Short mmCIF file of C-alpha atoms in Angstrom, two decimals:
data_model
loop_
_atom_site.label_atom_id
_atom_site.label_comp_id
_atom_site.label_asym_id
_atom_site.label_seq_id
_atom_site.Cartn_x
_atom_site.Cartn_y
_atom_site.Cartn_z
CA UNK A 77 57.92 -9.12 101.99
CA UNK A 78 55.85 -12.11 102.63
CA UNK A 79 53.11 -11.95 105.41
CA UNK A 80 50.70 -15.05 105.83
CA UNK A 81 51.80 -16.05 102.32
CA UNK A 82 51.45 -13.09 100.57
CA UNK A 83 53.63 -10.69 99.38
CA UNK A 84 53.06 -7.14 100.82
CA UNK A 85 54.24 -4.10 98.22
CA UNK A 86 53.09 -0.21 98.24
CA UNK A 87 52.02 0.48 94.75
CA UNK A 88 52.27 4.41 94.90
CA UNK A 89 55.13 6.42 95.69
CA UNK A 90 56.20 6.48 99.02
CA UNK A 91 56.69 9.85 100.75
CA UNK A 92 58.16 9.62 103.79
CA UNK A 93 60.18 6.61 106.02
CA UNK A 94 62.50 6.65 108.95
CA UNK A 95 64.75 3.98 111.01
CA UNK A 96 63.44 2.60 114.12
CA UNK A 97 65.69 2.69 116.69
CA UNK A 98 65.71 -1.03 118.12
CA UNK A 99 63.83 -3.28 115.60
CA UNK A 100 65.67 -5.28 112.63
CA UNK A 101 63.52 -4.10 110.11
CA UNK A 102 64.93 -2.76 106.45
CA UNK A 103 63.71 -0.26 104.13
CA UNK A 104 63.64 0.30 100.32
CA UNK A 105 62.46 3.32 99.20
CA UNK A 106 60.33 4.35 95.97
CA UNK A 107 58.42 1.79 94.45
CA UNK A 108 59.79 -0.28 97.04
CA UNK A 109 60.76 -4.05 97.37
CA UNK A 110 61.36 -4.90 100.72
CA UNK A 111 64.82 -6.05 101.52
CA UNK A 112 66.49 -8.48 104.03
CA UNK A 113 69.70 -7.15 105.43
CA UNK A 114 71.39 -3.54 104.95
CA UNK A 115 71.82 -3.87 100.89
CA UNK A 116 71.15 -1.24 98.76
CA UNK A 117 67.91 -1.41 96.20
CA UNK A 118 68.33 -1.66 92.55
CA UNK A 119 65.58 -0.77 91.44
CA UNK A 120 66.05 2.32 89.59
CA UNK A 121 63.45 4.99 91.24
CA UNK A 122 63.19 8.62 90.09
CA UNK A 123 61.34 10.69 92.47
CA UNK A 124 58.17 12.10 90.91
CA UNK A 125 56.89 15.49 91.58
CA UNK A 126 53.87 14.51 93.94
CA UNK A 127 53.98 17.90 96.34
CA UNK A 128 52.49 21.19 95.16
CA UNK A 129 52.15 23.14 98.37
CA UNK A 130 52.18 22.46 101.74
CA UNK A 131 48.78 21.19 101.94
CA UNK A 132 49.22 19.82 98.47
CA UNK A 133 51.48 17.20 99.12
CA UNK A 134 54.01 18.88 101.00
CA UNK A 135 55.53 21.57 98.50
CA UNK A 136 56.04 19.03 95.74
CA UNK A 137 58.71 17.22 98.12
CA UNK A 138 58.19 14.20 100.20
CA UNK A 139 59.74 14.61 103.43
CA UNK A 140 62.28 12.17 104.70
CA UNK A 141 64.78 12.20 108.38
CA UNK A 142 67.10 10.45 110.37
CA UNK A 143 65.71 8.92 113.40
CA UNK A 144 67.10 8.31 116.95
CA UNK A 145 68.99 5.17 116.56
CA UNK A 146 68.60 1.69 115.66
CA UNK A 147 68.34 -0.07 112.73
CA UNK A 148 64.80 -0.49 110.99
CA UNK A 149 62.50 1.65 109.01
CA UNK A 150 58.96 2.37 109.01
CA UNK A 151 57.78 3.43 105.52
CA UNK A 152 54.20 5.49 105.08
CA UNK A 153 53.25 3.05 106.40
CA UNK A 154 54.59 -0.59 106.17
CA UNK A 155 57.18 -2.19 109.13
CA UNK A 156 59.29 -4.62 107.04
CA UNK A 157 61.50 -7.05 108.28
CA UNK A 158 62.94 -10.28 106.39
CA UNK A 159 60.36 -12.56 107.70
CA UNK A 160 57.30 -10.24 108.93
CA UNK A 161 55.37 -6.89 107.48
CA UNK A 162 53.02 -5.07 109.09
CA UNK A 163 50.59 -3.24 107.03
CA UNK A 164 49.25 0.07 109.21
CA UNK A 165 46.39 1.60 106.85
CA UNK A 166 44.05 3.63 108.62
CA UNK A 167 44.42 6.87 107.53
CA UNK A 168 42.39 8.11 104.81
CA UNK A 169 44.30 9.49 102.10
CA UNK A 170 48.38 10.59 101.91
CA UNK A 171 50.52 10.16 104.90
CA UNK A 172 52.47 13.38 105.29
CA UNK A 173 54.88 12.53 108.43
CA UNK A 174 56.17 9.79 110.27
CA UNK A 175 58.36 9.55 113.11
CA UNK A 176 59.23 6.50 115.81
CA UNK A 177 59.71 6.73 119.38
CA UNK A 178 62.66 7.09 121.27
CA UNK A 179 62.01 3.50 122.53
CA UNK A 180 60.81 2.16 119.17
CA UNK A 181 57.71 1.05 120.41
CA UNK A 182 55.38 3.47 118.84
CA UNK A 183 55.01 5.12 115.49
CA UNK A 184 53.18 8.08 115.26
CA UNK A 185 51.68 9.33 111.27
CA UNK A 186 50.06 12.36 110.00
CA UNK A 187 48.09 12.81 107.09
CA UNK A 188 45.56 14.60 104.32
CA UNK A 189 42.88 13.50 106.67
CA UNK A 190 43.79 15.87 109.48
CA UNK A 191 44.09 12.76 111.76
CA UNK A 192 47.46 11.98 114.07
CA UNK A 193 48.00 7.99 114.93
CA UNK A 194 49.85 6.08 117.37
CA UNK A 195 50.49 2.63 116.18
CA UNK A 196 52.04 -0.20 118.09
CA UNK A 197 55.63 -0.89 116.16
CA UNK A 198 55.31 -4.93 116.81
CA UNK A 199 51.50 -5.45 115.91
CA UNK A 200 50.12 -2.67 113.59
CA UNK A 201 47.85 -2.20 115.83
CA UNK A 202 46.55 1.63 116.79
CA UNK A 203 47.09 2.82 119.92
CA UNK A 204 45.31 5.84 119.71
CA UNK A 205 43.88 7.75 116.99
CA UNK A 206 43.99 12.28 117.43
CA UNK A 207 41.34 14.29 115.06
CA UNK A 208 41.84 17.47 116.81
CA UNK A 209 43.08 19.06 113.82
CA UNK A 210 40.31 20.89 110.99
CA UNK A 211 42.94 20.53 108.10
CA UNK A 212 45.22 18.45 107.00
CA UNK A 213 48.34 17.52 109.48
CA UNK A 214 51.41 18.35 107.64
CA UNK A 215 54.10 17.32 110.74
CA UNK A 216 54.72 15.88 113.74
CA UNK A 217 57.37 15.10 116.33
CA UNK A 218 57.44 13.25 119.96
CA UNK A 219 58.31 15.18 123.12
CA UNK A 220 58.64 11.76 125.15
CA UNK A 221 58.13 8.13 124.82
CA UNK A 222 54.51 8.76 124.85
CA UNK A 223 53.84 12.74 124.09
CA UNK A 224 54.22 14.68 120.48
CA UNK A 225 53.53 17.53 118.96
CA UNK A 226 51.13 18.24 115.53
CA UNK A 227 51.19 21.01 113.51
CA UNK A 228 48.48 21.81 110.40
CA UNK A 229 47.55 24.03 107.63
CA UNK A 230 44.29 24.97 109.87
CA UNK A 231 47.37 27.10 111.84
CA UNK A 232 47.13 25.56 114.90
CA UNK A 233 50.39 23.17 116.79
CA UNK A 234 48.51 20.54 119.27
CA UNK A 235 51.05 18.83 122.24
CA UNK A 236 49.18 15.51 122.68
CA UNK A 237 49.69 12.83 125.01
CA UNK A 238 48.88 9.37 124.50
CA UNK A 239 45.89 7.69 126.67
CA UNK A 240 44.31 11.61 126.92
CA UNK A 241 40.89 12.53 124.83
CA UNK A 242 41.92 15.88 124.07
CA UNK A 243 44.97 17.94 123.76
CA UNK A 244 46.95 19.08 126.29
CA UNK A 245 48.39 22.05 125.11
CA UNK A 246 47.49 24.15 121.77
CA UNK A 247 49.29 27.16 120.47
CA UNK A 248 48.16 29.15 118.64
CA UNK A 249 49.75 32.21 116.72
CA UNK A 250 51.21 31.29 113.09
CA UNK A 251 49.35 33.15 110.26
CA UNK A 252 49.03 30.63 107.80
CA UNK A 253 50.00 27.01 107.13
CA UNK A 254 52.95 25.27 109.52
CA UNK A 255 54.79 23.28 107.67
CA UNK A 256 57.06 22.07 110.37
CA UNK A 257 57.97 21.40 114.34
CA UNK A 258 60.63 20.13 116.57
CA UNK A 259 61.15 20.31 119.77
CA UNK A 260 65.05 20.68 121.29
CA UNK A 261 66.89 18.08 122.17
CA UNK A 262 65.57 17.88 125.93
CA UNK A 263 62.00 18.18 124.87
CA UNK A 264 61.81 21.55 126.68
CA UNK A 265 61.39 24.11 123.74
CA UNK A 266 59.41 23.71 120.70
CA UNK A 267 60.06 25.47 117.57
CA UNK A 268 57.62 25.53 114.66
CA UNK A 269 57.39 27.29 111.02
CA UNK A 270 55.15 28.92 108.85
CA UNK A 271 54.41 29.94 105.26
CA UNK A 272 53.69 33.15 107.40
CA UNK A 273 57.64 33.51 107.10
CA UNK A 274 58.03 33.57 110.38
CA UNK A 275 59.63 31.13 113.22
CA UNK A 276 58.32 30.84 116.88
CA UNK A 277 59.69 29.15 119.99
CA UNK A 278 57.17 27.85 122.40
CA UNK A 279 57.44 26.42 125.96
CA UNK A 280 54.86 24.42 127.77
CA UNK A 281 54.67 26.70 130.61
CA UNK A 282 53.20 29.49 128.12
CA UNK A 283 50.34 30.35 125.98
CA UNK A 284 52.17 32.21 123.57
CA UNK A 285 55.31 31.87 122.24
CA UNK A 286 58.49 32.70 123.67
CA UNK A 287 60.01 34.10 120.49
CA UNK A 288 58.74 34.99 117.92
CA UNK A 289 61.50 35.42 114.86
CA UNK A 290 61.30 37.10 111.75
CA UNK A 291 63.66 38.02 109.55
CA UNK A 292 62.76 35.67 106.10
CA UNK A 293 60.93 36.95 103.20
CA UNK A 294 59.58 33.78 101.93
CA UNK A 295 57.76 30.82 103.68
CA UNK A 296 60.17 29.09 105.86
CA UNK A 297 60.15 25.27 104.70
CA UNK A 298 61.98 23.10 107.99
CA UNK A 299 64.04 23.74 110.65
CA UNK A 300 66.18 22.16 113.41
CA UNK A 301 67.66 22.39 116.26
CA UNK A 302 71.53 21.63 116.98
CA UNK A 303 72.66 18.82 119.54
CA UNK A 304 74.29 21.21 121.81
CA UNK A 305 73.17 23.26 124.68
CA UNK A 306 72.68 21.76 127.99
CA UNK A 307 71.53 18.29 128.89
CA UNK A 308 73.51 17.36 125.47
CA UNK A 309 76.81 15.72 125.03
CA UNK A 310 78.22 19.20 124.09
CA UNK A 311 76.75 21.52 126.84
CA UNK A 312 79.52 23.96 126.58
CA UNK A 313 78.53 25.19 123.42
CA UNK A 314 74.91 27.11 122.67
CA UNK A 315 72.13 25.93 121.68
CA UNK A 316 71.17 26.84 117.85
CA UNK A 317 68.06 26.90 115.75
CA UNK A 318 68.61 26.47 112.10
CA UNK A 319 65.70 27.96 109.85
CA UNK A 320 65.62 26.90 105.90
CA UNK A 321 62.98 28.98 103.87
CA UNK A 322 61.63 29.53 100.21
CA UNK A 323 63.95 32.67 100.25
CA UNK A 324 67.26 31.41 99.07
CA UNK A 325 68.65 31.94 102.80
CA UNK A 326 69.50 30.17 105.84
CA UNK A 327 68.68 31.68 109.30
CA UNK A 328 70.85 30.79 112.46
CA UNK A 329 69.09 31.69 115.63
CA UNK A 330 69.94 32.24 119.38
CA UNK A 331 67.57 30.89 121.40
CA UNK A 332 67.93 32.23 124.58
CA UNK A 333 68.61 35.72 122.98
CA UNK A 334 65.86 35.47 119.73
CA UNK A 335 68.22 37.09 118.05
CA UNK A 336 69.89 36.03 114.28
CA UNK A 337 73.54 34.95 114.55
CA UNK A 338 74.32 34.59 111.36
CA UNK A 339 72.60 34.57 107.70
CA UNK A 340 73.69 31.92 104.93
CA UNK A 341 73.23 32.97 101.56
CA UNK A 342 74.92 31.53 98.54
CA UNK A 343 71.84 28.89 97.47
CA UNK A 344 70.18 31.16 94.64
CA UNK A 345 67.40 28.64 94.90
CA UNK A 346 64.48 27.43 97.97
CA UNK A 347 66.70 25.25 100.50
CA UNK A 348 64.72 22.23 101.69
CA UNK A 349 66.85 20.91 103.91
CA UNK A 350 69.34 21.80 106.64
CA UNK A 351 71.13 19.16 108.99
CA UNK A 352 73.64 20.00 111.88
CA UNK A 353 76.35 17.71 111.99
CA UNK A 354 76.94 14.98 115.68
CA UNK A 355 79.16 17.62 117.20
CA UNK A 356 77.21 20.69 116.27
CA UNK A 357 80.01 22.76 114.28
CA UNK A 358 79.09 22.31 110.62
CA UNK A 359 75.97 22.45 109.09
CA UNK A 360 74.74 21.12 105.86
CA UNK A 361 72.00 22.68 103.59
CA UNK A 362 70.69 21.20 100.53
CA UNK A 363 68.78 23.42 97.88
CA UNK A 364 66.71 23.22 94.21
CA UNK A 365 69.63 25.32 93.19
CA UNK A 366 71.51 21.62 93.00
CA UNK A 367 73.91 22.62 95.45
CA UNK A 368 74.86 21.18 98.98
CA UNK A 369 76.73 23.64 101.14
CA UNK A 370 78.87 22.95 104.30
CA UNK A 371 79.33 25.58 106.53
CA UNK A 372 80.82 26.69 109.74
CA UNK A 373 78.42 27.21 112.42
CA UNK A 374 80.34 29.54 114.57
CA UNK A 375 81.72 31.66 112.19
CA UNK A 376 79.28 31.64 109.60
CA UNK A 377 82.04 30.41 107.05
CA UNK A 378 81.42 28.43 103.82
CA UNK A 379 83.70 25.27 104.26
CA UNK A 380 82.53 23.52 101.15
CA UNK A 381 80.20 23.02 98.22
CA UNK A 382 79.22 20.47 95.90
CA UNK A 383 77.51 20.47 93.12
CA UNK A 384 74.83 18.04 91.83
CA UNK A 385 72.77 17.50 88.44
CA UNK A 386 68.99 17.45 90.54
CA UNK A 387 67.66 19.54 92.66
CA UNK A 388 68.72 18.88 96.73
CA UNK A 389 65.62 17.66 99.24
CA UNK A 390 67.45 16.17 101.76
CA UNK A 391 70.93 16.20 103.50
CA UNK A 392 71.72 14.05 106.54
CA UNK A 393 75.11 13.58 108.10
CA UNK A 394 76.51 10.12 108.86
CA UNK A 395 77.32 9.42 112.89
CA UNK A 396 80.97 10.21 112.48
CA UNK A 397 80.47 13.68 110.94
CA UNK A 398 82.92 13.08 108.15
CA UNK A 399 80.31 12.27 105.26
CA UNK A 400 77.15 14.24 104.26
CA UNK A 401 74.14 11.94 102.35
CA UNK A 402 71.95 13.90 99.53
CA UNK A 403 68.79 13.39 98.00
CA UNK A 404 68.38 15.06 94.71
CA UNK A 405 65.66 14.87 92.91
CA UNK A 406 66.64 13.93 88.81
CA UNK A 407 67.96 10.38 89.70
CA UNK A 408 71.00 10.86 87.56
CA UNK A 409 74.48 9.40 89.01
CA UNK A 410 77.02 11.91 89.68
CA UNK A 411 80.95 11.22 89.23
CA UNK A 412 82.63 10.50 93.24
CA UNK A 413 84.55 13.56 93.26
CA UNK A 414 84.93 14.86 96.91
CA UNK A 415 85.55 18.69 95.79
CA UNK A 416 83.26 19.17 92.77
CA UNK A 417 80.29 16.55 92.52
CA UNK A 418 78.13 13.83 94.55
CA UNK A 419 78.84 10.26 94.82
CA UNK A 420 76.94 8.13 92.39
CA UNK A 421 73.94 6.62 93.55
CA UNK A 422 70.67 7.32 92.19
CA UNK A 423 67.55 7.40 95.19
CA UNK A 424 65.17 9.96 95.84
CA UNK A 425 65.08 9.84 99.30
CA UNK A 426 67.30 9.36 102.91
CA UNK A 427 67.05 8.05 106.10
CA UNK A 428 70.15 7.07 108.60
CA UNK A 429 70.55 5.72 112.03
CA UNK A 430 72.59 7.23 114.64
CA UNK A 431 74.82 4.19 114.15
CA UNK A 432 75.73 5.35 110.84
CA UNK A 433 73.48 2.92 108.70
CA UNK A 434 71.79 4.56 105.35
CA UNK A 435 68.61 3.35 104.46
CA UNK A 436 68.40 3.16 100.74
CA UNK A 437 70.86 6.20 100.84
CA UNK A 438 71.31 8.73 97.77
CA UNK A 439 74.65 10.83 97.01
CA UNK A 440 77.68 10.47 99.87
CA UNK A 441 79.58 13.05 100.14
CA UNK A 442 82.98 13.05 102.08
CA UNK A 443 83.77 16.16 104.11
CA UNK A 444 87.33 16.58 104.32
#
């Protein structure tokens, strides 16, 4: 885009973007040219393999998610919009996570250079810069409009709160690096993972963790929690904590219990990616084995597969729960047929609103 008369581009790779959820601002992912409107890019962009361990560039996958709402994207780490960009360039060295704000306001990074950054969404401007961690940050995710969580390879998960000059809550307990957090969907529990192979549940009101779940034999790559439970549109139904590890497997967790419901295992490869669909009965898990499974939450149940030609980093569900994205990583089409391959486009990476909107979206799959 064009800023001041000049024309703003990323020249690497970009690892990581996700929708704002109030600003009109459009992403194109890859080598990216920014983009006015909700088109598609056509630039062709293959997704090269930049990640070779958690600390080394995030397992040799760049990390992308949906965000609350909305319909704008920040991308590690430009704002686009038709007529403005905002460069944000502080951090010294990769940019491993990004999330916005409920509110849009903020966008919070993590990178290589063990820092954590607010920026202001509207200026570029930061807000407030965290270097609590000794190693590089490899997540992070916001509690409230102005609260988050960090986790690092140096072990340790930091609950930080903007306008404060240190943290104000650390756990501690993982073994090794944590590749991932998320707190549930009232901001009460947090969850986090670890190439330890294990998965803890933490609460604010305690120094260790509340659960502490094992049951994988390989490190455990992301998890998330479903949109159920109370305080959610679908309190009737219990909360779930999905667990996707280096192990081939699948863990579905009771909460309140700590106990396993149910284990998923027909991906004969590491699964990157889980995703719960709006209602919280299906879930979606994408693997390296090139295969995106649908399954029933309750039950345990394989619904349906599909088969792609790359291997699967990212699934994401659209806001009507009929259509599954993909990311796969070969960027070779695949034919649109709904029971035995993906729909043809051919990005590395995915991103969608809760209004439905796919930013520079890969394979669609309908779920029928």
């Amino acid at each position: 885009m064009v800023a001041g008369g000049q024309r703003l581009v990323h020249t690497p790779f970009v690892p990581s973007g996700y929708w704002s959820p109030c600003a009109p601002l459009v992403w194109n992912q890859g080598f990216p040219t920014p983009l006015c409107g909700l088109s598609m890019s056509t630039n062709p962009v293959k997704a090269p393999d930049i990640r070779f361990s958690s600390s080394q560039f995030r397992k040799q996958h760049p990390r992308h998610e949906k965000a609350v709402s909305g319909n704008s994207l920040a991308e590690a780490i430009y704002a686009w919009s038709c007529r403005l960009a905002t460069t944000l360039g502080q951090h010294k060295g990769p940019i491993f996570a990004l999330k916005w704000n409920k509110k849009g306001n903020y966008i919070l990074t993590a990178g290589v250079d063990k820092t954590t950054i607010i920026w202001e969404a509207q200026t570029g401007r930061i807000a407030q810069q965290f270097a609590f961690h000794v190693a590089p940050t490899l997540d992070v995710d916001w509690q409230s409009l102005d609260s988050f969580a960090s986790c690092s390879t140096d072990t340790n998960i930091h609950v930080c709160q903007l306008g404060c000059s240190s943290p104000v809550k650390t756990f501690q307990g993982h073994e090794n690096e944590v590749n991932a957090i998320k707190w549930d969907p009232n901001g009460r529990l947090l969850a986090s993972c670890s190439d330890d192979m294990t998965l803890k549940v933490w609460d604010m009101h305690h120094d260790r963790c509340v659960h502490d779940l094992r049951g994988h034999t390989k490190e455990i790559y992301t998890i998330k929690w479903s949109p159920t439970g109370p305080g959610t549109a679908f309190a009737n139904a219990p909360l779930c904590l999905a667990s996707a590890s280096f192990d081939s497997t699948v863990r579905l967790w009771d909460v309140e219990t700590g106990q396993c419901r149910r284990i998923l295992s027909r991906h004969t490869e590491p699964v990157y990616s889980v995703a719960f669909s709006p209602d919280g009965r299906l879930l979606a898990t994408g693997s390296f084995d090139q295969c995106v499974h649908i399954w029933n939450v309750d039950s345990g149940n394989l619904i349906n597969s599909y088969q792609g030609t790359g291997g699967i980093f990212e699934v994401c569900w659209n806001s009507r729960g009929d259509k599954v994205g993909a990311s796969a990583s070969d960027g070779s089409p695949n034919s649109p047929n709904t029971t035995s391959g993906l729909l043809g486009h051919t990005m590395t990476a995915i991103s969608q609103s809760h209004v439905g909107i796919y930013a520079s979206c890969a394979d669609c799959l309908d779920i029928a």
